[in-house]
Short mmCIF file of C-alpha atoms in Angstrom, two decimals:
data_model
loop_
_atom_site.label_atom_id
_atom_site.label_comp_id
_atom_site.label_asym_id
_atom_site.label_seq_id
_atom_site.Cartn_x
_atom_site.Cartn_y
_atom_site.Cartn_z
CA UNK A 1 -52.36 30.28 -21.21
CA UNK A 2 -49.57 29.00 -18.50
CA UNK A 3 -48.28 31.87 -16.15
CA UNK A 4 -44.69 32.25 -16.97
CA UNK A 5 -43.78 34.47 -13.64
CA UNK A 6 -41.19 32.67 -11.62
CA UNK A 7 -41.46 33.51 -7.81
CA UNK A 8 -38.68 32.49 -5.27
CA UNK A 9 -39.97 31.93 -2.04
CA UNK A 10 -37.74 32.26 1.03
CA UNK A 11 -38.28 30.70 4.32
CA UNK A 12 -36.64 28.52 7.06
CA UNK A 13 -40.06 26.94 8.34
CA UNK A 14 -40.95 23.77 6.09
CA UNK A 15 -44.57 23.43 7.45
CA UNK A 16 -45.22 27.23 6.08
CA UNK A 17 -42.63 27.02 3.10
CA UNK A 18 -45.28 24.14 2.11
CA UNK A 19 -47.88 26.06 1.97
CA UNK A 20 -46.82 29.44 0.67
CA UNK A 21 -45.39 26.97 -2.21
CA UNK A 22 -49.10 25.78 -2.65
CA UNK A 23 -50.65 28.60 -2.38
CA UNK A 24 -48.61 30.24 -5.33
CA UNK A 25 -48.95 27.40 -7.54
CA UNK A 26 -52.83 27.21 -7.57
CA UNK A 27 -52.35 30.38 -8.25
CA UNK A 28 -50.59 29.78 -11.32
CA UNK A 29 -47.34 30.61 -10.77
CA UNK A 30 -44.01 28.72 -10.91
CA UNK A 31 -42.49 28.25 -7.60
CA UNK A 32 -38.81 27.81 -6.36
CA UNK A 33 -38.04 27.81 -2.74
CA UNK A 34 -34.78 28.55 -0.30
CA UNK A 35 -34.38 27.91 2.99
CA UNK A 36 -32.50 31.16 3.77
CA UNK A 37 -30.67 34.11 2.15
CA UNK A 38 -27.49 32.26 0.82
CA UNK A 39 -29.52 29.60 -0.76
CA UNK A 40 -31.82 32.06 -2.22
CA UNK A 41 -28.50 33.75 -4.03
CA UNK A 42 -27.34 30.75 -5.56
CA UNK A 43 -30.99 30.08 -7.27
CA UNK A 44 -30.71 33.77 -8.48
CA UNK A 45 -27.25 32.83 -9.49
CA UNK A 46 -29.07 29.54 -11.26
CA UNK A 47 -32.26 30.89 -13.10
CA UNK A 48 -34.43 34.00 -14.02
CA UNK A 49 -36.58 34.97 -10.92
CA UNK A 50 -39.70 37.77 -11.44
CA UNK A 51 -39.82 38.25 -7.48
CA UNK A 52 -39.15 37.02 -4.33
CA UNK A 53 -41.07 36.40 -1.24
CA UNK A 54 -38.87 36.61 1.99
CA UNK A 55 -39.16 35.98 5.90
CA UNK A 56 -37.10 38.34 7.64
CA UNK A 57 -35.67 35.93 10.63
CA UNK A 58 -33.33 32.97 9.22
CA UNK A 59 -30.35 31.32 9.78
CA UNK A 60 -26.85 31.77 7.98
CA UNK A 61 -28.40 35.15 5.98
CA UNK A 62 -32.02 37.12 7.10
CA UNK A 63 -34.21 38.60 5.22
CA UNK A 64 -32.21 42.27 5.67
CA UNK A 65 -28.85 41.18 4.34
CA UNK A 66 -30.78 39.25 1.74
CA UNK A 67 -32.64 42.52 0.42
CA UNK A 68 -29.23 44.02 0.39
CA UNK A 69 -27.44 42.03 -1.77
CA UNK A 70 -30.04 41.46 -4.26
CA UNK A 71 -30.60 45.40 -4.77
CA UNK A 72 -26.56 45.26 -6.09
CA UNK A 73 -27.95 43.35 -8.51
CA UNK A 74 -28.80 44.95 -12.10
CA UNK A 75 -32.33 44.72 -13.09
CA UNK A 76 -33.23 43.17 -9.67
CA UNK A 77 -36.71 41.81 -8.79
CA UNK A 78 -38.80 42.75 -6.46
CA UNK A 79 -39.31 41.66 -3.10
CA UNK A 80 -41.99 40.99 -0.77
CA UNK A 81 -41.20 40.77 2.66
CA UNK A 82 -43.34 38.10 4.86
CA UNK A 83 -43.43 38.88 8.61
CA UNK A 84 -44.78 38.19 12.21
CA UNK A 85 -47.44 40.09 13.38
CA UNK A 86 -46.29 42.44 15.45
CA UNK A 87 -43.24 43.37 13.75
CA UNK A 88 -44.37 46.22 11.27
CA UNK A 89 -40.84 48.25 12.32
CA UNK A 90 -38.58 45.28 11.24
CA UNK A 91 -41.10 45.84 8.08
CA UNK A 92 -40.52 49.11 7.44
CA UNK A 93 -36.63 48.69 7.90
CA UNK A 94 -36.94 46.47 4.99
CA UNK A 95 -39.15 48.49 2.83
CA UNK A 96 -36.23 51.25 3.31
CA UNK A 97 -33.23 48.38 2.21
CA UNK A 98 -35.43 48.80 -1.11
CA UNK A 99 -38.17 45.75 -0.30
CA UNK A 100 -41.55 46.55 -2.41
CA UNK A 101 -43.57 45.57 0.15
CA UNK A 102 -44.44 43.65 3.27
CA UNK A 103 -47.51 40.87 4.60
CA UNK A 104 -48.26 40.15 7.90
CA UNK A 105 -48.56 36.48 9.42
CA UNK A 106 -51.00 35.40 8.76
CA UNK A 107 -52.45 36.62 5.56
CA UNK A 108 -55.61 36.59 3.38
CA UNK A 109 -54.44 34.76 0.77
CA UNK A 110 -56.47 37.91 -1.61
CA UNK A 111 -53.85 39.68 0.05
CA UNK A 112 -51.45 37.68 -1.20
CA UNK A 113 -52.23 37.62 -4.82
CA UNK A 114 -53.20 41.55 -4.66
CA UNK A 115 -49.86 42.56 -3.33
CA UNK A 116 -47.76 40.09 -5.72
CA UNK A 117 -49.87 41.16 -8.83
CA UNK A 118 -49.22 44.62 -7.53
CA UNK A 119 -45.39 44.24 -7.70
CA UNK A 120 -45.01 41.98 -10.81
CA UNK A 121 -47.74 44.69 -12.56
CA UNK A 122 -44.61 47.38 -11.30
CA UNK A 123 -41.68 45.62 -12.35
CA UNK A 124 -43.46 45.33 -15.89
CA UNK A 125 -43.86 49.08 -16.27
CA UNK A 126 -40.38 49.69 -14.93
CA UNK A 127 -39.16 47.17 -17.73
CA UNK A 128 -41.46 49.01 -20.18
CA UNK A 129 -40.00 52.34 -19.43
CA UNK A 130 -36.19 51.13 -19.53
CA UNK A 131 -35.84 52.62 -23.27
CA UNK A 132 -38.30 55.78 -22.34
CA UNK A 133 -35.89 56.29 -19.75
CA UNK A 134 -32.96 55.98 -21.77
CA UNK A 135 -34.15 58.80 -24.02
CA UNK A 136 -35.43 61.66 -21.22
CA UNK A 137 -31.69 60.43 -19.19
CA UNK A 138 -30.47 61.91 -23.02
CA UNK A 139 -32.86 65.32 -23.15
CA UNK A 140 -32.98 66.23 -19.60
CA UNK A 141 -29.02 66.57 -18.35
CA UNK A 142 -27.16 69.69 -17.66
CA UNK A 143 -25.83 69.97 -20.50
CA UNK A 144 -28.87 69.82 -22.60
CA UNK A 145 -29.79 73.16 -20.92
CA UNK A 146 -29.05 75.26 -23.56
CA UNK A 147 -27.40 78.34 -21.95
CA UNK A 148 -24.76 81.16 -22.21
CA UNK A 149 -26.07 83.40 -19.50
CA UNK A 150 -23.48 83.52 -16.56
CA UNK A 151 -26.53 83.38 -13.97
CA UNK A 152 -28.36 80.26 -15.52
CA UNK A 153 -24.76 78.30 -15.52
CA UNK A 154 -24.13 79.30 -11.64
CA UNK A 155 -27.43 77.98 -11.46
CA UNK A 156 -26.92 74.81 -13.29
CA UNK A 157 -23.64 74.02 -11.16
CA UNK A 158 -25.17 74.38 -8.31
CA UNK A 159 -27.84 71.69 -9.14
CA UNK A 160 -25.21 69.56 -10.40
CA UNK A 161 -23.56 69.55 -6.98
CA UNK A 162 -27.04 68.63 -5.31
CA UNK A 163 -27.94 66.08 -7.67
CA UNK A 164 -26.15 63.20 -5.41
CA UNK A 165 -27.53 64.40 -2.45
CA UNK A 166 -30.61 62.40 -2.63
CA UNK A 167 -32.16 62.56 1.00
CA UNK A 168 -31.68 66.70 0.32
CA UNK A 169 -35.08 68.97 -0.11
CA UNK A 170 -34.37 71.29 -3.45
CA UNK A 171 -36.50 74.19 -3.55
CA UNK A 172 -36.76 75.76 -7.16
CA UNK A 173 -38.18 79.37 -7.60
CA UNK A 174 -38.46 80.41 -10.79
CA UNK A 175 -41.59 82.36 -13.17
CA UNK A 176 -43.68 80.22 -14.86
CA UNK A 177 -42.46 79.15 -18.11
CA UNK A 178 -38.70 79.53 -16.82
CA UNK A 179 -37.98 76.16 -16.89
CA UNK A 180 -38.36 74.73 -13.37
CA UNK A 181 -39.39 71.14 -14.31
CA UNK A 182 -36.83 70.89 -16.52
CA UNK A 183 -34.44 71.78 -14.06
CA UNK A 184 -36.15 68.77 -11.56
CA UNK A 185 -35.51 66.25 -14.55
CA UNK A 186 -32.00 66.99 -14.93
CA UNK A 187 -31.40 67.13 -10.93
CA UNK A 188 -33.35 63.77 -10.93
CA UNK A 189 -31.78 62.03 -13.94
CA UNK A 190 -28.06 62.74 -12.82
CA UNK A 191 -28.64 61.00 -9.46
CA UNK A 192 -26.70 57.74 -9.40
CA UNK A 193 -28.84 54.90 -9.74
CA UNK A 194 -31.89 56.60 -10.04
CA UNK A 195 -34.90 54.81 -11.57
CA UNK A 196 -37.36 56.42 -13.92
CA UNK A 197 -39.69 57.23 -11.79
CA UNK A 198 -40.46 60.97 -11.87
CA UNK A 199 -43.33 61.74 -10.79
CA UNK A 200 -44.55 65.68 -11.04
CA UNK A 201 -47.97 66.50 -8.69
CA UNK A 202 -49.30 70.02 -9.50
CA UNK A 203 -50.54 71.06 -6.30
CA UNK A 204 -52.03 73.98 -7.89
CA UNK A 205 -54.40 71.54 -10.09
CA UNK A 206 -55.45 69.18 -7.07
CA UNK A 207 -58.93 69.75 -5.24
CA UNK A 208 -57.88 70.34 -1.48
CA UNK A 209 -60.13 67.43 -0.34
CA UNK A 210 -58.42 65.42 -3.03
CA UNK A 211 -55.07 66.38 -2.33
CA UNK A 212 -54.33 64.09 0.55
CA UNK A 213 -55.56 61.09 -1.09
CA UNK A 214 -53.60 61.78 -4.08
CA UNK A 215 -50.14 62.62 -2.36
CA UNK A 216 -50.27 59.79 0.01
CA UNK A 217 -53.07 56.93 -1.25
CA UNK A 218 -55.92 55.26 0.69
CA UNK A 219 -57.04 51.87 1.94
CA UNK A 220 -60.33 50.31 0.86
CA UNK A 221 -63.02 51.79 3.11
CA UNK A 222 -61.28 55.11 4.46
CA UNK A 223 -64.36 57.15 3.27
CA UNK A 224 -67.16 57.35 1.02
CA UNK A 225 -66.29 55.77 -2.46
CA UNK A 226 -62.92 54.47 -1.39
CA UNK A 227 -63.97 50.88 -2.57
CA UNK A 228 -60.41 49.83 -3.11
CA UNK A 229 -56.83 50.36 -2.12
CA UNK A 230 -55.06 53.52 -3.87
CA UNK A 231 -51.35 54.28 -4.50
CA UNK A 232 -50.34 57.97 -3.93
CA UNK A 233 -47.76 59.88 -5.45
CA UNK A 234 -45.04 59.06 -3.01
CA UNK A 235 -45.54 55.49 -3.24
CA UNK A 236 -45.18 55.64 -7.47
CA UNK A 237 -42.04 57.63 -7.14
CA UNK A 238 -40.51 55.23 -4.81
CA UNK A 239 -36.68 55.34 -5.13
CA UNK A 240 -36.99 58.31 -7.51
CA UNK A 241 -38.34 61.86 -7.01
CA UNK A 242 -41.51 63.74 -6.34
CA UNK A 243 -41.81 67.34 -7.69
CA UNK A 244 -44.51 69.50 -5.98
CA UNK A 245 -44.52 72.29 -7.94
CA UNK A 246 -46.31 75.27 -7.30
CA UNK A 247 -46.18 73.97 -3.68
CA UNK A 248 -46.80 77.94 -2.59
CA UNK A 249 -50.87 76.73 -3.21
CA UNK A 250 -50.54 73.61 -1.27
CA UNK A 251 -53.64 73.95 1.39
CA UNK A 252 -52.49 74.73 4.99
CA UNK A 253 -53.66 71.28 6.79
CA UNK A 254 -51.93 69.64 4.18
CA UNK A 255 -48.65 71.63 4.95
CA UNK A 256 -48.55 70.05 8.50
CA UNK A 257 -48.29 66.58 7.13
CA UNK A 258 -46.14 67.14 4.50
CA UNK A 259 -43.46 68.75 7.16
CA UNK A 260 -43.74 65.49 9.06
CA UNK A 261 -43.34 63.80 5.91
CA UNK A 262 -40.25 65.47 5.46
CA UNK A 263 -38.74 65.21 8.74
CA UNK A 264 -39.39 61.86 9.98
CA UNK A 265 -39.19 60.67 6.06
CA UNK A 266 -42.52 57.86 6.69
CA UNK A 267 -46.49 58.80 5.92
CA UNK A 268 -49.43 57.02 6.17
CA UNK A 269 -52.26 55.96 3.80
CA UNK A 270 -55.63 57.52 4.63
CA UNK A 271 -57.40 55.13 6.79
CA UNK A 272 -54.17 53.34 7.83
CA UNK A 273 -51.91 53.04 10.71
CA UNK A 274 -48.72 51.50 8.71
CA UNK A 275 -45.97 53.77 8.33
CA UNK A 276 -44.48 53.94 5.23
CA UNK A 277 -41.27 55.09 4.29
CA UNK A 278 -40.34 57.66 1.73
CA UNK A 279 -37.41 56.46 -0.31
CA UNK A 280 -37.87 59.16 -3.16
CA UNK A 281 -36.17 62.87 -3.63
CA UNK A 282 -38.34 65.38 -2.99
CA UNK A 283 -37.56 68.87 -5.11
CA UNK A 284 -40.59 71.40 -4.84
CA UNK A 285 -40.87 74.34 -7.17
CA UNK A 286 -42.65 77.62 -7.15
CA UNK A 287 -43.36 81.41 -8.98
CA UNK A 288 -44.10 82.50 -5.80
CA UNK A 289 -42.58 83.96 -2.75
CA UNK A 290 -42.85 81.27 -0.43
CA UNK A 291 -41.33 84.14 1.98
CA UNK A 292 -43.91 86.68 1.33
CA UNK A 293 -46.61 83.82 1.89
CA UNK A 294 -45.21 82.97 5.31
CA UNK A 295 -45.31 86.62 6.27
CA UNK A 296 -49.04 86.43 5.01
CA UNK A 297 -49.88 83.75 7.34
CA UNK A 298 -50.54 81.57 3.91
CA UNK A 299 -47.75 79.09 4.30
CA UNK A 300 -45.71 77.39 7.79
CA UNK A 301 -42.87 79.12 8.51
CA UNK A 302 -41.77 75.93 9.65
CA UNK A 303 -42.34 74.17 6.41
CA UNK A 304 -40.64 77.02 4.36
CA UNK A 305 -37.42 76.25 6.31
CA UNK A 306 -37.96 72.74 6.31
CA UNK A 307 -38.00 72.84 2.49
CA UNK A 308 -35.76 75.70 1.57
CA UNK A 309 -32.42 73.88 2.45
CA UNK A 310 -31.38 74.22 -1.19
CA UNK A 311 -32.76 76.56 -2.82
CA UNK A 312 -32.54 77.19 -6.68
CA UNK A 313 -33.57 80.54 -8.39
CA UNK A 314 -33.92 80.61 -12.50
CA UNK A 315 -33.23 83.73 -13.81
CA UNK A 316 -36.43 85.09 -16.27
CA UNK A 317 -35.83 85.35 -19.36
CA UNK A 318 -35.91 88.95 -19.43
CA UNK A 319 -32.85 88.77 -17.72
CA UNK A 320 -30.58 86.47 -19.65
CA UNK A 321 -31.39 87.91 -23.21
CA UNK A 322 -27.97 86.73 -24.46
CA UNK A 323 -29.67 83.33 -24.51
CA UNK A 324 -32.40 84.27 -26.86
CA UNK A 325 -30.45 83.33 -29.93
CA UNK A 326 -29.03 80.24 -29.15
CA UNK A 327 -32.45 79.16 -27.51
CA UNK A 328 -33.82 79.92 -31.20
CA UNK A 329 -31.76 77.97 -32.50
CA UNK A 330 -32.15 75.23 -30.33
CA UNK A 331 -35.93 75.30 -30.90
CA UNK A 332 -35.92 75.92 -34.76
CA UNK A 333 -34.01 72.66 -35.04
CA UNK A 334 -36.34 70.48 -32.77
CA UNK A 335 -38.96 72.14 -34.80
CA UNK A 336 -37.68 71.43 -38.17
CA UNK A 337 -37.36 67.28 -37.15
CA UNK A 338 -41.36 67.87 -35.79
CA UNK A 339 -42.71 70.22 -38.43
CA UNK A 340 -40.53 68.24 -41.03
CA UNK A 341 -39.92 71.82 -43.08
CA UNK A 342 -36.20 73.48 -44.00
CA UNK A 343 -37.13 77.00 -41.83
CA UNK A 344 -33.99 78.79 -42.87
CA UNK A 345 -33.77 80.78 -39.71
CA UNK A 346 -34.42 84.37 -38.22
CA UNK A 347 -34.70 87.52 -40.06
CA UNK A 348 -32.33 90.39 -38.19
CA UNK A 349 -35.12 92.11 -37.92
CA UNK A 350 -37.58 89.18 -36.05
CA UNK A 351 -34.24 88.93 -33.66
CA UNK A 352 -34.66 92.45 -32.88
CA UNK A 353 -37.92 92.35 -32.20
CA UNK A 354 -37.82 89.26 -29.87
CA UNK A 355 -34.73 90.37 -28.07
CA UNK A 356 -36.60 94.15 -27.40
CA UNK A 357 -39.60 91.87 -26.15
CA UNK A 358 -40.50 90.97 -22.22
CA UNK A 359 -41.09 87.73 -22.62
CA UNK A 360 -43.30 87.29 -19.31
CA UNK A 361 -44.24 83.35 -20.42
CA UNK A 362 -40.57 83.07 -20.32
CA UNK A 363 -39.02 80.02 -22.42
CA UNK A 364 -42.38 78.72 -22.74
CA UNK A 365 -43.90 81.46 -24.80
CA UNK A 366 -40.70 81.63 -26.87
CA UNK A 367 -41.18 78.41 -28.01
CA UNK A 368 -44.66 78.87 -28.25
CA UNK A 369 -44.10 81.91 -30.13
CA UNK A 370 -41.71 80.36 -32.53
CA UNK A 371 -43.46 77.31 -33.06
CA UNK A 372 -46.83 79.20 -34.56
CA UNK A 373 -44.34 81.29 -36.65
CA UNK A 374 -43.04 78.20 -38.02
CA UNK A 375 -45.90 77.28 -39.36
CA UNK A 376 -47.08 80.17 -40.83
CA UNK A 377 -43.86 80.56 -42.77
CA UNK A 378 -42.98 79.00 -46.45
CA UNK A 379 -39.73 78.05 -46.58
CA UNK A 380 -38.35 81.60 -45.54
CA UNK A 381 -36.96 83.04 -42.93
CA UNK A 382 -39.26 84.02 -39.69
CA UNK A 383 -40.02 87.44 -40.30
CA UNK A 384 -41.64 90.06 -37.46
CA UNK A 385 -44.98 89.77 -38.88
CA UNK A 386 -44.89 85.63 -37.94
CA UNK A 387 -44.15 86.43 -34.22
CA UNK A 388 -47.90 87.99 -33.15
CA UNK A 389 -46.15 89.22 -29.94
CA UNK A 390 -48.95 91.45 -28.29
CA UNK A 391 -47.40 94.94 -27.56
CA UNK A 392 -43.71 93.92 -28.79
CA UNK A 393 -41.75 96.58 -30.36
CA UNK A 394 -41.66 96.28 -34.63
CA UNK A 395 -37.43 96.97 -33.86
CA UNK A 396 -35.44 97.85 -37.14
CA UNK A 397 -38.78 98.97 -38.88
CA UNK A 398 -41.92 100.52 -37.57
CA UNK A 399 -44.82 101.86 -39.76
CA UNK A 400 -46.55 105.16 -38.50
CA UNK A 401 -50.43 105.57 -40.19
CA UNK A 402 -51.94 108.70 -41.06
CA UNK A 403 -55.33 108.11 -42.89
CA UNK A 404 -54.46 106.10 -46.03
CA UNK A 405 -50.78 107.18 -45.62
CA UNK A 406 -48.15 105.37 -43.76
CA UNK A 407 -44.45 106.75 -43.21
CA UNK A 408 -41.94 104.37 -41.98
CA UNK A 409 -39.26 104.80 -39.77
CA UNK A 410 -36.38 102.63 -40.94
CA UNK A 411 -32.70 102.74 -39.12
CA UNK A 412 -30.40 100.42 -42.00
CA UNK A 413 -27.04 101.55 -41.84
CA UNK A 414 -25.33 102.82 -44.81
CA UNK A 415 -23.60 99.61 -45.25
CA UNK A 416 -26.80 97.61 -45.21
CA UNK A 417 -29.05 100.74 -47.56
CA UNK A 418 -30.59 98.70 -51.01
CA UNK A 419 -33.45 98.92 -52.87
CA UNK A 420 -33.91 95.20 -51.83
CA UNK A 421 -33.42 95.49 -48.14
CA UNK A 422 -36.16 98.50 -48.37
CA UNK A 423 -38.66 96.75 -49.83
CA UNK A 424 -38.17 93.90 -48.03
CA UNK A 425 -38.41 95.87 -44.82
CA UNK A 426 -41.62 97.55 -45.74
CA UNK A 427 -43.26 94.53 -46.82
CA UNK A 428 -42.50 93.35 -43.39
CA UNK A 429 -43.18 96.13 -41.51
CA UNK A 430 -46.80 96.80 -43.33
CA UNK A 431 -47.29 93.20 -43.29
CA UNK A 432 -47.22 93.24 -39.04
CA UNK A 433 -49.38 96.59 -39.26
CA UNK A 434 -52.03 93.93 -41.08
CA UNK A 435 -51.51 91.28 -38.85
CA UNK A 436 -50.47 89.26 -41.05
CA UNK A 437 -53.11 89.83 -43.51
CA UNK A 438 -51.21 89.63 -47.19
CA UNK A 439 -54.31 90.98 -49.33
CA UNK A 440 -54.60 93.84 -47.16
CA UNK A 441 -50.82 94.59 -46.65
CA UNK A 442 -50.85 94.26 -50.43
CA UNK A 443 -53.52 96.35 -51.12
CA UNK A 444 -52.36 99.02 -48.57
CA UNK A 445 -48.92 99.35 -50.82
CA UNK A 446 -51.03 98.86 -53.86
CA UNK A 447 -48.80 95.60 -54.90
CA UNK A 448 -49.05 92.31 -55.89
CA UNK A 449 -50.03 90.17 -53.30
CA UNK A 450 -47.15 87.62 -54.71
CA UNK A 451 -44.34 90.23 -53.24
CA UNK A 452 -44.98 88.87 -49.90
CA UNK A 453 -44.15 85.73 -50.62
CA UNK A 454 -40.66 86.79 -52.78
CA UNK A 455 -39.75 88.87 -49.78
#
C-alpha cells in the first residue's frame, strides 16, 4: 500500500536538500522541497502538506519566521526543525514558536524516521480528537457549571478572567468530589486557541520512583528497562494544560524539579541533557492545605508560592445547599438520556432529606447517590428510601420502633393533611426503616406488598 503522507522539506543547501529528499522517499513518503521560508508558503498555498522539515538559517525567510507564519494557519502541520550541531538553543527557540521537534546535523537516519513517525502518529490523534474536542469544548464551559450559589459564581468569574492568562499557575483547592477537574476543563477549554490536549496526572496514584519518568519521559537507556524513548506528561499536553491534582502528595525531590520547571518553563528527559520547553498551562489542584503541609515540613515553601499565584477555592457542597435542586435536576436529566427511563423527579420529602444531608463526597456522591436511586425506581418519583444515605436524616417523616410497634412522627401541614399523603408517607418512611426491603416493609404494616409500588 503507497504512503500517502506528503512531507515538505525546507532547505537552502542543494547537496543536503538531495539527500534529505532521498532519504524520505525510500522511505516511502512523497517529497516536495523549498529552498527557503517564502517558497515553502507558496507550496502550502499550492497543495496539502502532512509536515514539514525545516533548517533554521536561510535566506529571504529562516526557519523562525517560517514556524511563525505557518502556526496562523488553521489545522497547521507539524514541523520538524533540522539544525547544526551545536545549536540546541536556536532549537529550543523554535520548539517554543510551536515547532514539534528538532534533529541535529547529522542524524541517524532511525532518528529520522522515529521522530517523523512520531509527529505524523500526533497530528493523526489530534485530527482524531477534533470532534471529541468539539463535544467536551460544549460540556466543560462556565456556563455548563450548573450553579446559583453566590460563592461558586465569584468563583467561576474569577476563572473566567484567568482563563487567557495561559503562562499563569492556577491553584484549585477544593474537597474531593467538589468539582476541581471540572473547573481545570472549563479554565482550559476557554483559552483561545487551545488544543485538546488535557492531560490530568494524579500525583496521588503515581509510584514516587515512577513519578519522574511519567511527568517528564525518558531516553532509551536512562536505567534498567528503559529500552526505548518515553513521552511524559508535559510533552503530551504540549500547547494545552497539565493538571496535577492532588499535587499536596507530590514526593519532596520531585517538588524541587517541578519549581524549576515552573520558573525557568524548560525540563529535561531522564537520561538527557536537552532542554525542553514547556508550552502547556499548568493548573494544580488539591483537598489539602498546601499551607498546613509547608508548616509540616511536607511541601517547599518555595513551591507553594511558586504555584499559588492564582488560587481558586470551591465551596463544599455543604455550603452552597441552594444548589442541590437545580444540581438534581441537572443530573436526573443526563440520567434519563443514559438510563433511557421517564424518572418523574424528586419526592418533597427525598429533597428534604438530601438538603438536611452533609454530603462529604460532595457533587460526586450526589450524583452517585442519585444515579443508584434511579435505578431502583419504576417510573416514580425518587423517594427517601432510594437515597441509602448512611446516617442522613428521614426529614418530613421518621419512624420510631418499639418492639413490633412503630409510631411515626409526621410534620404535613394542614394544607397538605390526606389520607393519601399519610399513607404515602408511611410507606416511605417504613420502607427506609427496611432498607428498602418491600416484603418486609409490607409485612411490618401488614399490607400488600403491591402498595409500595402504587405509592
Amino acid at each position: 500500500m503507497p504512503n500517502t503522507i506528503r512531507i515538505l522539506a525546507v532547505d537552502d543547501e542543494p547537496v543536503f536538500r538531495f539527500l534529505l529528499e532521498k532519504q524520505l522517499r525510500d522511505i516511502g513518503y512523497t517529497v516536495h522541497t523549498a529552498v527557503d521560508g517564502l517558497q515553502a508558503l507558496e507550496l502550502l498555498e499550492q497543495q496539502p502538506i502532512d509536515l514539514i522539515l525545516s533548517d533554521l538559517v536561510m535566506p529571504r525567510m529562516d526557519g523562525l519566521a517560517l514556524i511563525e507564519e505557518v502556526q496562523k494557519r488553521k489545522a497547521a502541520p507539524p514541523i520538524i526543525v533540522i539544525t547544526a550541531h551545536g545549536s540546541v538553543e536556536s532549537a529550543v527557540e523554535a520548539m517554543r514558536r510551536g515547532a514539534y521537534d528538532y534533529l541535529e546535523k547529522p542524524y541517524q537516519p532511525d532518528d529520522l524516521r522515529i521522530t517523523i513517525k512520531r509527529a505524523i502518529d500526533y497530528q493523526h490523534i489530534v485530527r482524531e480528537n477534533e470532534q471529541i474536542k468539539g463535544l467536551l469544548s460544549d460540556r466543560y464551559t462556565f456556563q455548563s457549571v450548573v450553579t446559583v450559589n453566590a460563592a461558586m459564581k465569584q468563583v467561576l468569574e474569577l476563572a473566567a478572567r484567568v482563563a487567557a492568562a495561559r503562562q499563569t499557575t492556577v491553584a484549585i483547592y477544593g474537597e474531593s468530589g467538589s468539582g476541581k477537574e471540572v473547573l481545570a476543563r472549563a479554565i482550559h477549554f476557554a483559552g483561545k486557541g487551545l488544543p485538546a490536549e488535557f492531560v490530568a496526572v494524579n500525583c496521588a496514584a503515581i509510584p514516587e520512583h515512577l513519578m519522574e519518568s511519567e511527568l517528564f519521559g525518558h531516553v532509551r537507556g536512562a536505567f534498567t528497562g528503559a529500552d526505548r524513548d518515553r513521552e511524559g506528561k508535559f510533552s503530551l499536553a504540549r500547547k494545552g494544560t497539565i493538571l496535577l491534582d492532588e499535587i499536596g502528595d507530590m514526593p519532596l525531590a520531585l517538588q524541587a524539579k517541578l519549581l524549576r520547571v515552573l520558573q525557568e518553563r524548560v525540563f529535561e528527559k531522564i537520561g538527557s541533557n536537552t532542554p525542553i520547553p514547556v508550552s502547556c498551562r499548568v493548573i494544580v489542584a488539591t483537598n489539602r492545605s498546601l499551607a498546613e503541609l509547608v508548616a509540616a515540613g511536607r511541601f517547599r515553601e518555595d513551591l507553594y508560592h511558586r504555584i499559588n499565584v492564582f488560587p481558586l477555592t470551591i465551596p463544599p457542597l455543604c455550603q452552597r445547599k441552594d444548589d442541590i435542586p437545580i444540581l438534581c435536576d441537572h443530573i436526573l436529566e443526563q440520567l434519563r438520556q443514559h438510563l433511557g427511563k421517564p424518572l418523574p423527579g424528586i419526592s418533597p420529602q427525598a429533597m428534604e432529606v438530601m438538603l438536611n444531608y452533609r454530603w462529604p463526597g460532595n457533587v460526586r456522591e450526589l450524583r452517585n447517590c442519585l444515579e443508584r436511586a434511579a435505578i431502583l425506581t419504576d417510573n416514580e418519583l425518587i423517594r427517601p428510601a432510594h437515597l441509602a444515605l448512611a446516617g442522613a436524616s428521614p426529614g418530613a417523616a421518621e419512624p420510631a420502633a418499639d418492639g413490633d410497634r412503630v409510631s411515626y412522627h409526621l410534620s404535613l401541614s394542614p394544607e397538605e393533611l390526606s389520607l393519601d399523603a399519610l399513607t404515602e408517607q408511611i410507606l416511605d418512611v417504613t420502607l427506609q426503616r427496611c432498607g428498602g426491603n418491600k416484603s418486609k416493609a409490607a409485612q411490618l404494616l401488614k399490607v400488600n406488598r403491591k402498595a409500595f409500588y402504587r405509592a
